[in-house]
Amino acid sequence: MKAGDLIDLLMLYDNEDEVEIEIYETGTGKYVHTTAAIQIVEEDAFVPTLRIDVEAGKFKKYL
């Protein structure tokens, strides 16, 4: 997804709305977790990056 497309999508919502992300394992397509813990990080990246926090244990069965 291009940054402009993401911005356009997010502008459809009010400031009080919360963005929630559902996470699926790519190999099987099985649902893993839902999170709203999202940050924009610019410190260690060359471009602004969305960082999504998910408990590592949620992925153990896929490793």
Coordinates of C-alpha atoms in Angstrom, one line a residue:
M1 CA 0.0 0.0 0.0
K2 CA 1.3 3.4 -0.9
A3 CA 1.6 6.1 1.9
G4 CA -1.0 8.3 0.1
D5 CA -3.5 5.5 -0.1
L6 CA -3.1 4.8 3.6
I7 CA -3.5 8.5 4.5
D8 CA -6.7 8.7 2.3
L9 CA -8.1 5.6 4.1
L10 CA -7.3 6.9 7.6
M11 CA -8.8 10.3 6.7
L12 CA -12.2 8.6 6.4
Y13 CA -12.3 8.2 10.2
D14 CA -12.8 10.6 13.1
N15 CA -10.0 11.4 15.5
E16 CA -11.7 9.3 18.2
D17 CA -11.9 6.2 16.0
E18 CA -9.4 3.4 16.8
V19 CA -7.6 1.5 14.1
E20 CA -7.4 -2.3 14.7
I21 CA -5.2 -4.7 12.8
E22 CA -6.0 -8.4 12.4
I23 CA -2.9 -10.5 11.9
Y24 CA -2.9 -13.7 9.8
E25 CA -0.1 -16.2 9.2
T26 CA 0.9 -15.9 5.6
G27 CA 1.6 -19.6 4.8
T28 CA -1.7 -21.0 6.1
G29 CA -3.9 -17.8 6.2
K30 CA -4.9 -18.7 9.8
Y31 CA -5.9 -15.9 12.2
V32 CA -3.2 -15.2 14.8
H33 CA -4.1 -12.1 16.7
T34 CA -5.8 -8.7 16.7
T35 CA -4.0 -5.6 18.0
A36 CA -4.5 -1.9 18.2
A37 CA -0.9 -1.3 19.5
I38 CA 0.4 0.7 16.5
Q39 CA 3.1 3.3 16.4
I40 CA 4.8 5.4 13.7
V41 CA 8.5 5.0 14.1
E42 CA 11.0 7.2 12.3
E43 CA 14.1 6.8 14.4
D44 CA 15.8 3.6 13.1
A45 CA 14.2 3.5 9.6
F46 CA 14.9 5.3 6.4
V47 CA 11.2 6.0 5.9
P48 CA 8.3 6.3 8.4
T49 CA 7.4 2.9 9.5
L50 CA 4.3 1.5 11.2
R51 CA 5.3 -0.7 14.1
I52 CA 2.7 -3.3 15.3
D53 CA 3.2 -4.8 18.7
V54 CA 2.1 -8.5 19.0
E55 CA 3.1 -11.0 21.7
A56 CA 5.8 -13.3 20.4
G57 CA 4.1 -16.3 21.8
K58 CA 1.2 -15.9 19.4
F59 CA 3.5 -17.0 16.6
K60 CA 5.3 -19.9 18.3
K61 CA 3.0 -22.5 16.7
Y62 CA 3.8 -21.2 13.2
L63 CA 7.6 -21.5 13.7

